[in-house]
Short mmCIF file of C-alpha atoms and ligand atoms in Angstrom, two decimals:
data_model
loop_
_atom_site.label_atom_id
_atom_site.label_comp_id
_atom_site.label_asym_id
_atom_site.label_seq_id
_atom_site.Cartn_x
_atom_site.Cartn_y
_atom_site.Cartn_z
CA MET B 215 138.20 59.64 136.00
CA PRO B 216 137.33 60.63 132.41
CA ASP B 217 139.86 62.91 130.72
CA PHE B 218 137.99 66.17 130.28
CA GLY B 219 140.98 68.01 128.79
CA PHE B 220 140.71 70.72 131.47
CA SER B 221 140.77 70.83 135.25
CA LEU B 222 139.88 72.94 138.27
CA SER B 223 142.29 75.74 139.14
CA LYS B 224 143.15 76.47 142.74
CA SER B 225 140.75 78.99 144.23
CA SER B 226 142.20 82.45 144.80
CA SER B 227 139.63 83.32 147.42
CA VAL B 228 141.00 84.48 150.78
CA SER B 229 139.41 84.24 154.18
CA LEU B 230 139.77 87.59 155.92
CA ASP B 231 139.14 85.89 159.25
CA SER B 232 142.15 83.59 159.07
CA LEU B 233 144.71 85.87 157.35
CA ASP B 234 147.95 86.91 159.01
CA LEU B 235 148.12 90.64 158.28
CA GLY B 236 151.16 91.31 160.49
CA LEU B 237 153.38 92.42 157.61
CA TYR B 238 150.80 94.80 156.18
CA GLY B 239 150.08 96.20 159.67
CA GLU B 240 153.77 96.93 160.21
CA LEU B 241 153.98 98.65 156.81
CA GLU B 242 150.87 100.68 157.55
CA ARG B 243 152.53 101.89 160.76
CA LEU B 244 155.67 103.02 158.90
CA GLU B 245 153.89 104.28 155.76
CA PRO B 246 150.34 105.38 156.68
CA GLY B 247 149.91 106.62 153.08
CA VAL B 248 149.51 103.03 151.90
CA LYS B 249 145.96 103.12 153.26
CA THR B 250 145.01 105.58 150.52
CA CYS B 251 146.08 103.32 147.64
CA MET B 252 143.14 102.81 145.28
CA ALA B 253 144.85 100.10 143.19
CA CYS B 254 144.76 102.25 140.05
CA GLY B 255 147.94 100.67 138.71
CA SER B 256 149.60 103.93 137.54
CA CYS B 257 152.73 102.85 139.43
CA SER B 258 152.90 99.53 137.59
CA ALA B 259 152.33 101.23 134.24
CA ALA B 260 155.20 103.64 134.89
CA CYS B 261 157.61 101.01 136.19
CA THR B 262 160.51 100.20 133.86
CA ALA B 263 161.22 96.96 135.71
CA SER B 264 157.65 95.66 135.32
CA VAL B 265 158.07 94.60 131.69
CA TRP B 266 160.85 92.12 132.35
CA SER B 267 160.35 91.23 135.99
CA GLY B 268 156.64 91.57 136.74
CA MET B 269 157.37 94.23 139.39
CA SER B 270 154.19 96.04 140.37
CA VAL B 271 153.66 98.21 143.43
CA ARG B 272 149.92 97.82 143.01
CA LYS B 273 150.20 94.04 143.08
CA LEU B 274 152.63 94.28 145.98
CA ILE B 275 150.18 96.28 148.09
CA LEU B 276 147.23 94.03 147.17
CA ASN B 277 149.22 90.91 148.00
CA LEU B 278 150.21 92.32 151.39
CA GLN B 279 146.57 93.14 152.09
CA ARG B 280 145.81 89.48 151.39
CA GLY B 281 148.51 88.24 153.76
CA LYS B 282 150.86 87.01 151.03
CA ASP B 283 154.65 87.12 150.97
CA VAL B 284 156.18 89.67 148.57
CA GLU B 285 159.90 89.43 149.35
CA LYS B 286 160.76 87.94 145.96
CA MET B 287 159.10 90.78 144.08
CA LEU B 288 161.03 93.40 146.08
CA GLY B 289 164.28 92.14 144.54
CA SER B 290 163.15 93.31 141.09
CA CYS B 291 162.84 96.98 142.07
CA MET B 292 165.59 99.33 140.80
CA LEU B 293 164.53 102.09 143.26
CA CYS B 294 164.35 104.56 140.35
CA GLY B 295 161.29 106.27 141.88
CA LYS B 296 159.25 106.64 138.70
CA CYS B 297 156.25 105.11 140.45
CA SER B 298 156.29 107.83 143.15
CA MET B 299 156.11 110.49 140.46
CA VAL B 300 152.87 109.17 138.97
CA CYS B 301 150.88 108.05 142.00
CA PRO B 302 147.66 110.13 141.97
CA ARG B 303 147.33 109.63 145.73
CA GLY B 304 150.82 111.02 146.31
CA ILE B 305 152.08 107.86 148.00
CA ASN B 306 155.85 107.79 148.22
CA THR B 307 155.99 104.31 146.74
CA ARG B 308 159.79 104.23 146.49
CA HIS B 309 160.03 104.95 150.21
CA LEU B 310 157.33 102.36 150.81
CA ILE B 311 159.48 99.75 149.08
CA LEU B 312 162.49 100.74 151.20
CA SER B 313 160.42 100.50 154.40
CA LEU B 314 159.24 97.06 153.37
CA CYS B 315 162.87 95.99 152.76
CA ARG B 316 163.68 97.19 156.28
CA ILE B 317 160.80 95.19 157.76
CA TYR B 318 162.00 92.04 155.98
CA LYS B 319 165.59 92.69 157.10
CA LYS B 320 164.46 92.98 160.75
CA GLN B 321 162.68 89.64 160.45
CA MET H 82 109.53 115.39 152.70
CA ILE H 83 112.05 112.79 153.79
CA TYR H 84 109.49 110.04 153.22
CA GLN H 85 108.89 111.31 149.66
CA GLY H 86 112.62 111.39 149.06
CA LYS H 87 112.87 107.79 150.16
CA GLN H 88 109.98 106.88 147.89
CA ASN H 89 111.77 108.56 144.99
CA ILE H 90 114.94 106.64 145.68
CA TRP H 91 113.00 103.37 146.00
CA SER H 92 111.13 104.02 142.76
CA ASP H 93 114.49 103.91 140.95
CA TYR H 94 114.68 100.25 141.87
CA GLN H 95 111.20 99.38 140.62
CA LYS H 96 110.35 98.30 137.12
CA GLU H 97 107.00 99.38 135.70
CA ILE H 98 106.43 96.26 133.64
CA PRO H 99 103.51 96.58 131.18
CA HIS H 100 100.81 94.04 132.01
CA ASP H 101 99.91 92.72 128.59
CA HIS H 102 100.59 92.61 124.83
CA TRP H 103 104.05 91.17 124.38
CA PHE H 104 106.13 90.24 121.39
CA TYR H 105 108.00 87.15 122.60
CA VAL H 106 111.42 86.21 121.23
CA ARG H 107 112.85 82.80 122.06
CA SER H 108 116.41 81.82 122.85
CA CYS H 109 118.66 79.74 120.60
CA ILE H 110 120.31 77.71 123.32
CA ARG H 111 117.51 77.34 125.86
CA GLN H 112 115.49 75.27 123.42
CA SER H 113 118.15 72.61 123.41
CA PHE H 114 119.36 72.92 127.03
CA PHE H 115 115.95 73.08 128.75
CA PRO H 116 113.54 72.25 125.95
CA ALA H 117 110.25 72.60 127.82
CA SER H 118 110.90 75.88 129.63
CA GLU H 119 109.83 78.24 126.85
CA TYR H 120 106.86 76.02 125.99
CA PHE H 121 105.69 76.30 129.60
CA PHE H 122 106.31 80.04 129.71
CA VAL H 123 103.88 80.43 126.81
CA LYS H 124 101.48 77.90 128.33
CA ILE H 125 101.42 79.66 131.71
CA VAL H 126 101.41 83.27 130.54
CA ARG H 127 99.17 82.94 127.48
CA ASP H 128 96.98 79.90 128.09
CA LEU H 129 96.66 79.86 131.87
CA LEU H 130 96.80 83.56 132.73
CA GLY H 131 95.28 84.84 129.48
CA LYS H 132 97.92 87.39 128.47
CA ASP H 133 98.50 88.42 124.86
CA LEU H 134 101.86 86.95 123.82
CA TYR H 135 102.78 86.94 120.15
CA GLU H 136 105.54 84.98 118.42
CA SER H 137 106.82 85.32 114.86
CA LYS H 138 108.10 82.33 112.93
CA HIS H 139 110.51 84.69 111.17
CA HIS H 140 112.42 85.43 114.37
CA THR H 141 116.10 84.39 114.31
CA THR H 142 119.04 84.46 116.70
CA CYS H 143 119.77 87.90 118.18
CA GLY H 144 123.46 87.44 117.38
CA GLY H 145 124.37 87.77 121.07
CA ILE H 146 126.54 84.68 121.36
CA ALA H 147 128.54 85.47 118.23
CA TYR H 148 128.90 89.07 119.43
CA HIS H 149 130.13 88.09 122.89
CA CYS H 150 132.53 85.56 121.33
CA ASP H 151 133.97 88.32 119.13
CA THR H 152 133.09 86.52 115.92
CA ILE H 153 130.82 89.26 114.52
CA PRO H 154 131.18 93.04 114.89
CA GLN H 155 128.67 95.00 116.95
CA GLU H 156 127.14 96.62 113.84
CA THR H 157 126.14 93.19 112.53
CA ALA H 158 124.61 92.24 115.88
CA MET H 159 122.72 95.56 115.91
CA THR H 160 121.36 94.98 112.41
CA ILE H 161 120.08 91.55 113.47
CA VAL H 162 118.45 93.21 116.49
CA ALA H 163 116.96 95.89 114.21
CA ARG H 164 115.36 93.11 112.12
CA GLN H 165 113.72 91.65 115.24
CA PHE H 166 112.39 95.13 116.06
CA ALA H 167 111.02 95.30 112.49
CA LEU H 168 109.19 91.97 113.00
CA MET H 169 107.72 93.36 116.23
CA THR H 170 106.62 96.57 114.49
CA GLU H 171 105.06 94.63 111.59
CA ALA H 172 103.11 92.51 114.10
CA GLY H 173 101.79 95.69 115.77
CA TYR H 174 103.51 95.26 119.17
CA LYS H 175 105.44 97.76 121.29
CA ASN H 176 106.66 95.63 124.17
CA LEU H 177 109.41 93.10 123.58
CA VAL H 178 110.06 90.20 125.92
CA ALA H 179 113.19 88.11 125.48
CA SER H 180 113.52 84.57 126.76
CA CYS H 181 117.30 84.75 126.84
CA ILE H 182 119.33 86.88 129.22
CA THR H 183 122.00 87.50 126.60
CA SER H 184 119.32 88.64 124.14
CA PHE H 185 117.92 90.93 126.84
CA GLY H 186 121.42 92.35 127.36
CA ASN H 187 121.95 92.62 123.62
CA TYR H 188 118.64 94.45 122.98
CA THR H 189 119.25 96.78 125.90
CA GLU H 190 122.85 97.47 124.87
CA THR H 191 121.73 98.25 121.32
CA LEU H 192 119.05 100.71 122.48
CA GLU H 193 121.38 102.37 125.00
CA THR H 194 124.13 102.69 122.36
CA TRP H 195 121.68 104.28 119.91
CA ARG H 196 120.55 106.70 122.61
CA GLU H 197 124.17 107.82 123.04
CA PHE H 198 125.07 107.69 119.31
CA PRO H 199 122.01 108.49 117.17
CA GLU H 200 124.18 108.50 114.03
CA LEU H 201 124.83 104.80 114.60
CA GLU H 202 121.10 104.12 114.78
CA ALA H 203 120.69 105.91 111.42
CA ARG H 204 123.42 103.74 109.91
CA ILE H 205 121.82 100.53 111.21
CA ARG H 206 118.44 101.61 109.80
CA GLU H 207 120.17 102.05 106.46
CA ASN H 208 121.90 98.64 106.76
CA LEU H 209 118.56 96.97 107.51
CA TRP H 210 116.84 98.67 104.58
CA LYS H 211 119.62 97.64 102.22
CA ALA H 212 119.66 94.08 103.55
CA CYS H 213 115.94 93.27 103.64
CA ARG H 214 113.85 96.40 102.94
CA ARG H 215 112.52 96.55 106.48
CA GLU H 216 111.85 99.47 108.84
CA PHE H 217 111.11 99.49 112.54
CA GLU H 218 109.92 101.39 115.59
CA LYS H 219 112.02 101.00 118.69
CA PRO H 220 110.24 99.02 121.44
CA GLU H 221 108.64 101.10 124.16
CA TYR H 222 109.64 98.47 126.68
CA VAL H 223 112.14 95.62 126.73
CA ALA H 224 111.69 92.98 129.42
CA HIS H 225 113.17 89.64 130.20
CA ALA H 226 110.72 86.74 130.46
CA SER H 227 111.59 86.39 134.17
CA ASP H 228 110.29 89.98 134.66
CA ILE H 229 106.92 88.81 133.39
CA VAL H 230 106.87 85.77 135.68
CA TYR H 231 107.97 88.05 138.55
CA MET H 232 105.08 90.40 137.73
CA LEU H 233 102.67 87.44 137.63
CA ARG H 234 104.16 85.63 140.65
CA ASN H 235 101.19 86.26 142.91
CA GLU H 236 98.70 85.16 140.25
CA ILE H 237 100.76 81.97 139.89
CA ALA H 238 100.78 81.56 143.68
CA GLU H 239 96.96 81.82 143.71
CA LYS H 240 96.70 78.93 141.26
CA ALA H 241 99.46 76.89 142.95
CA LYS H 242 98.88 73.18 143.53
CA VAL H 243 101.96 72.88 145.76
CA ARG H 244 104.01 75.42 147.69
CA LEU H 245 107.80 75.38 148.11
CA ILE H 246 107.49 73.71 151.50
CA ASP H 247 109.28 70.57 152.66
CA LYS H 248 106.44 68.07 153.02
CA THR H 249 108.27 66.06 155.68
CA THR H 250 109.23 68.94 158.00
CA GLY H 251 106.70 71.63 157.09
CA GLU H 252 109.58 74.12 156.75
CA PRO H 253 110.04 76.37 153.67
CA LEU H 254 112.44 74.85 151.14
CA ARG H 255 115.84 76.53 151.07
CA ILE H 256 116.38 78.01 147.62
CA VAL H 257 119.47 79.70 146.20
CA GLU H 258 118.73 82.21 143.45
CA HIS H 259 121.23 82.94 140.70
CA ILE H 260 120.55 85.89 138.40
CA GLY H 261 122.28 86.00 135.00
CA CYS H 262 125.10 88.53 134.62
CA HIS H 263 123.68 89.94 131.36
CA TYR H 264 120.50 90.77 133.26
CA SER H 265 121.91 92.22 136.45
CA LYS H 266 125.39 93.48 135.66
CA MET H 267 125.35 95.13 132.21
CA PHE H 268 122.52 97.59 132.87
CA PRO H 269 121.57 96.91 136.50
CA HIS H 270 118.91 99.64 136.54
CA LYS H 271 116.99 97.77 133.81
CA GLY H 272 116.44 94.79 136.11
CA VAL H 273 113.93 94.44 138.95
CA GLY H 274 115.60 95.83 142.09
CA GLY H 275 118.65 97.25 140.31
CA ALA H 276 122.15 96.33 141.44
CA GLU H 277 121.45 96.61 145.17
CA TYR H 278 118.14 94.74 145.55
CA PRO H 279 117.90 92.29 142.65
CA CYS H 280 114.69 90.50 143.54
CA VAL H 281 113.42 89.09 140.26
CA LEU H 282 113.96 85.49 141.40
CA SER H 283 113.87 85.90 145.17
CA GLY H 284 110.43 87.55 144.73
CA MET H 285 109.15 84.41 142.99
CA VAL H 286 110.62 82.07 145.62
CA GLU H 287 109.06 84.04 148.49
CA SER H 288 105.66 84.26 146.77
CA TRP H 289 105.62 80.52 146.24
CA GLY H 290 106.45 79.74 149.86
CA GLY H 291 110.21 79.10 149.75
CA GLN H 292 113.05 80.63 151.72
CA VAL H 293 115.85 82.47 149.90
CA ILE H 294 119.35 81.54 151.05
CA ASP H 295 122.13 84.10 151.10
CA TYR H 296 125.75 83.00 150.79
CA PRO H 297 129.08 84.78 150.19
CA GLU H 298 129.48 84.13 146.44
CA ARG H 299 125.81 84.75 145.64
CA ARG H 300 126.55 87.31 142.93
CA HIS H 301 129.53 85.46 141.47
CA CYS H 302 129.25 84.44 137.79
CA CYS H 303 128.00 80.89 137.09
CA GLY H 304 131.13 80.25 135.06
CA PHE H 305 129.76 80.24 131.50
CA GLY H 306 131.54 83.44 130.45
CA PHE H 307 131.26 82.53 126.73
CA ARG H 308 134.89 82.19 125.69
CA GLN H 309 135.74 80.70 129.07
CA TYR H 310 133.67 77.75 128.04
CA LEU H 311 133.63 77.81 124.27
CA VAL H 312 137.42 77.58 123.96
CA LYS H 313 138.25 74.18 125.38
CA ALA H 314 141.61 75.27 126.80
CA ASN H 315 139.75 77.85 128.92
CA ARG H 316 137.14 75.51 130.36
CA GLY H 317 139.13 75.15 133.58
CA TYR H 318 138.20 78.80 134.33
CA SER H 319 134.55 78.03 133.78
CA VAL H 320 134.41 74.99 136.04
CA SER H 321 136.56 76.74 138.69
CA ASN H 322 134.02 79.58 138.84
CA THR H 323 131.20 77.15 139.40
CA HIS H 324 133.26 75.21 141.95
CA LYS H 325 133.82 78.43 143.91
CA LYS H 326 130.07 79.04 144.07
CA PHE H 327 129.29 75.52 145.23
CA GLU H 328 132.01 75.59 147.89
CA SER H 329 130.52 78.84 149.14
CA MET H 330 126.87 77.71 149.19
CA GLU H 331 127.55 74.21 150.57
CA PRO H 332 127.45 75.13 154.32
CA TYR H 333 123.96 76.64 153.86
CA HIS H 334 122.48 73.32 152.57
CA PRO H 335 120.27 74.62 149.77
CA ASP H 336 117.52 72.32 148.48
CA ALA H 337 117.57 73.77 144.97
CA ILE H 338 118.85 76.60 142.78
CA ILE H 339 116.62 78.83 140.63
CA THR H 340 118.07 80.71 137.67
CA ASN H 341 116.89 83.01 134.88
CA CYS H 342 119.63 82.69 132.25
CA PRO H 343 120.22 79.99 129.60
CA GLY H 344 123.86 79.44 130.61
CA CYS H 345 123.55 79.47 134.41
CA PRO H 346 121.24 76.46 134.89
CA TYR H 347 123.21 74.55 132.29
CA PHE H 348 126.61 75.12 133.86
CA LEU H 349 125.50 74.95 137.49
CA ASP H 350 123.84 71.64 136.63
CA ARG H 351 126.38 69.98 134.30
CA TRP H 352 129.52 71.10 136.10
CA GLN H 353 128.33 69.31 139.25
CA TYR H 354 129.00 66.09 137.34
CA VAL H 355 132.47 67.25 136.22
CA ILE H 356 133.37 68.47 139.73
CA SER H 357 132.19 65.16 141.21
CA GLU H 358 134.39 63.21 138.78
CA GLN H 359 137.40 65.46 139.32
CA THR H 360 137.23 65.92 143.09
CA GLY H 361 134.94 63.10 144.24
CA LYS H 362 132.68 65.68 145.90
CA THR H 363 128.92 66.18 145.59
CA TYR H 364 126.97 69.04 147.12
CA GLY H 365 123.50 67.67 147.84
CA ARG H 366 122.58 65.08 150.46
CA ASP H 367 123.48 61.37 150.24
CA GLY H 368 125.68 61.68 147.16
CA PHE H 369 123.14 63.63 145.10
CA GLY H 370 123.74 67.08 143.63
CA ILE H 371 121.78 70.28 144.17
CA PRO H 372 119.07 70.43 141.48
CA VAL H 373 119.06 73.56 139.33
CA PHE H 374 115.81 74.87 137.82
CA THR H 375 114.79 77.53 135.38
CA TYR H 376 112.09 79.84 136.77
CA GLU H 377 109.58 78.36 134.29
CA GLU H 378 110.32 74.84 135.55
CA LEU H 379 109.82 75.91 139.16
CA ALA H 380 106.63 77.79 138.24
CA GLY H 381 105.47 74.65 136.39
CA LEU H 382 106.13 72.46 139.43
CA VAL H 383 104.27 74.89 141.70
CA LEU H 384 101.35 74.85 139.25
CA GLY H 385 101.26 71.05 139.34
CA TYR H 386 102.49 70.13 135.86
CA ASP H 387 104.12 66.73 135.37
CA PRO H 388 107.89 66.92 136.05
CA TRP H 389 108.71 64.89 132.94
CA ASP H 390 106.52 67.15 130.76
CA LEU H 391 108.55 70.04 132.21
CA GLY H 392 111.68 68.38 130.82
CA LEU H 393 113.31 67.69 134.18
CA GLN H 394 114.71 64.38 132.88
CA VAL H 395 117.27 66.26 130.76
CA HIS H 396 118.91 67.65 133.90
CA GLN H 397 122.22 66.11 134.93
CA VAL H 398 121.48 66.36 138.66
CA ALA H 399 118.65 64.07 139.77
CA VAL H 400 115.53 66.07 140.64
CA GLU H 401 113.69 63.22 142.38
CA PRO H 402 114.86 64.03 145.97
CA PHE H 403 113.54 67.59 145.49
CA LEU H 404 110.24 66.32 144.06
CA ASP H 405 109.88 64.03 147.08
CA LYS H 406 110.39 66.94 149.47
CA LEU H 407 107.88 68.99 147.52
CA GLY H 408 105.39 66.13 147.55
CA VAL H 409 105.03 66.10 143.77
CA ALA H 410 103.90 62.77 142.28
CA TYR H 411 105.94 61.36 139.40
CA ASP H 412 106.27 58.06 137.60
CA PRO H 413 109.92 56.86 137.72
CA ASP H 414 109.29 54.53 134.77
CA ALA H 415 108.10 57.42 132.60
CA LYS H 416 111.26 59.49 133.14
CA TYR H 417 112.86 58.62 129.82
CA LEU H 418 109.73 58.62 127.72
CA GLY H 419 109.42 61.40 125.17
CA VAL H 420 106.38 63.64 124.75
CA ASN H 421 104.89 61.04 122.41
CA LYS H 422 105.57 58.38 125.10
CA GLU H 423 108.25 56.75 122.98
CA GLU H 424 111.33 55.39 124.77
CA LEU H 425 114.23 57.89 124.78
CA LEU H 426 117.77 56.58 125.14
CA LYS H 427 118.79 56.22 128.79
CA PRO H 428 121.94 58.11 129.80
CA THR H 429 124.98 56.35 131.24
CA LEU H 430 125.09 57.03 134.98
CA PRO H 431 128.07 58.93 136.44
CA THR H 432 130.47 57.12 138.74
CA VAL H 433 130.30 59.56 141.68
CA LEU H 434 127.24 61.80 141.38
CA LYS H 435 124.14 59.80 142.29
CA CYS H 436 121.49 59.87 139.56
CA PHE H 437 118.53 57.75 138.42
S1 LIG U 246 161.00 102.42 142.13
FE1 LIG U 246 160.84 100.21 141.69
S2 LIG U 246 158.65 99.86 141.52
FE2 LIG U 246 158.93 102.08 141.35
S3 LIG U 246 159.07 102.46 139.12
FE3 LIG U 246 161.15 102.17 139.89
S4 LIG U 246 161.62 100.02 139.60
FE4 LIG U 246 159.39 100.25 139.43
S1 LIG U 247 149.82 104.66 141.69
FE1 LIG U 247 149.49 104.97 143.88
S2 LIG U 247 147.24 104.69 144.18
FE2 LIG U 247 147.76 103.82 142.16
S3 LIG U 247 148.14 101.64 142.61
FE3 LIG U 247 150.12 102.65 142.68
S4 LIG U 247 150.42 103.16 144.85
FE4 LIG U 247 148.22 102.68 144.59
#
C-alpha cells in the first residue's frame, strides 16, 4: 500500500437499532429530568474538574444515550454541584451523577 | 384559505430563477479538476439552448478558498467580490451565475452581510474605488450554474439522445445526488427547495429518466472541508468523511453519483482510490468504483456528446461500466487522446480499484 501520510479514522457512527441502552434507561427511571437535557454544555463550562480531567456532564449524558460506558469519567467528579447551579433546564446534575454511581455499584 | 397557506409555505421553497441574460463567472479549481464541465455548460446553455451568457476575461478568483482557509480576511474577499460585481455592471448585466459552489456561497454571504451591515458595504465600495477606481451595482439575482441547468432540465430532456435508463434491464439508473454544503447549508433558502426539499440535482435526475436513491448519510459532507484536506495532517478527517458516505450508500447499489460542487466530485471520485488502497474495498460492481459526475457531464451524456470530449477520462473511477449501461458509444482507444487528438500520458493503474 502506498504511504499516503494519513489514514482513515474509526467511524463514530452508532446504530440505534443495535445499541444497548439499558444503563441510560435505568438512569432515566431514577432521574426523569435527564430527558430534558438539550446538550447546551453549560454544566461542562462551569465544571472545575473539566479542565484537568475532561469531566463533562453533557458528554456523559450523550455517551449514555449512545450506549457507551462512562464509569471512568464518573471518577473525576468532585461532587461540588456547580453544574446543577447553571443548568438552564434545572436538571439536578450532581444528583444525577450520584444516581449513576449507585447504578454502577449495583452492577 | 388553508390551500393558499400551503401555497405560501411552498413558495418559500421555490426559486424564481430569471430565464435569460446571465453574467457567468467560472471557478478556479473546476477548470483543472473537471476541465470540460464549464465548457459544456456554456455550450449547452448558450449554443444549444440559445440563452444570453456573458463572460469577462477580466474575471479573477472570488477569494473563497483563501477566505475559507483563513488566509485572507473577509474584507479582502468582499473587495474581490465587489470587483466581480463591477465587471458585471460594466458589461450591463444584472444576474450573476457562479460555476463554483464556494463562489456562490461567497457572493451570497457578502450580499447578506452587507444587508445586515450597510456601513461595511460603504467601506468595501471605498476600498474598491481606492484599489482600482471601479464602482458597481449589486446583482439583482445570484444563482449557481446548477440552478440554471435545473431550470432548463426539461428543455435538455426534450433534446436528449439517451435517457438515464439501464439499457440491459430497462430500469431507471440508480443515482445518488450530492449537493455542495456551500450551496445548501450556508443559506439554505437561497437554493432550490431550501433545507427541507433540496431538489436541484434530484430534479435533473428525474427529468432525465433516472431514479434518485436515498440513503442515511445523504446530506453528510463529501469530506473536502478545505482545511481538512489542505493541511496534510488533517487529510484523515477528509477521507474518513467520504468513507462514511460510501459505507452508508453501498447497500443501495447506486450506479452513479451526481454533484454540483467543485470539491465533491473530486473527493468522492479520488478518495475511492485511496480507500481501496487502504482498506482493499471498492464500492461499485466487480471491483470498479461508483462513477461521480458533475451535472454538466451528466447533461452532456444525456445530450449525446462524446464521453472523452466531456473529459470523463480524467476521472479516477472508470466510467465505462456506466456508459455501457447507458448505451453510450465510446472508443476505448481514444480515451487518452487530447482535444487535438494528440496522445496524453496514460495513468498508472491502481492495484485494487479496477480502471482502464
Ligand atoms: S459536580 Fe462534578 S460534574 Fe458537576 S461541576 Fe462539580 S465536579 Fe463538575
Ligand atoms: S447544563 Fe443541563 S441542559 Fe445543558 S448540557 Fe448540562 S445537563 Fe444538559
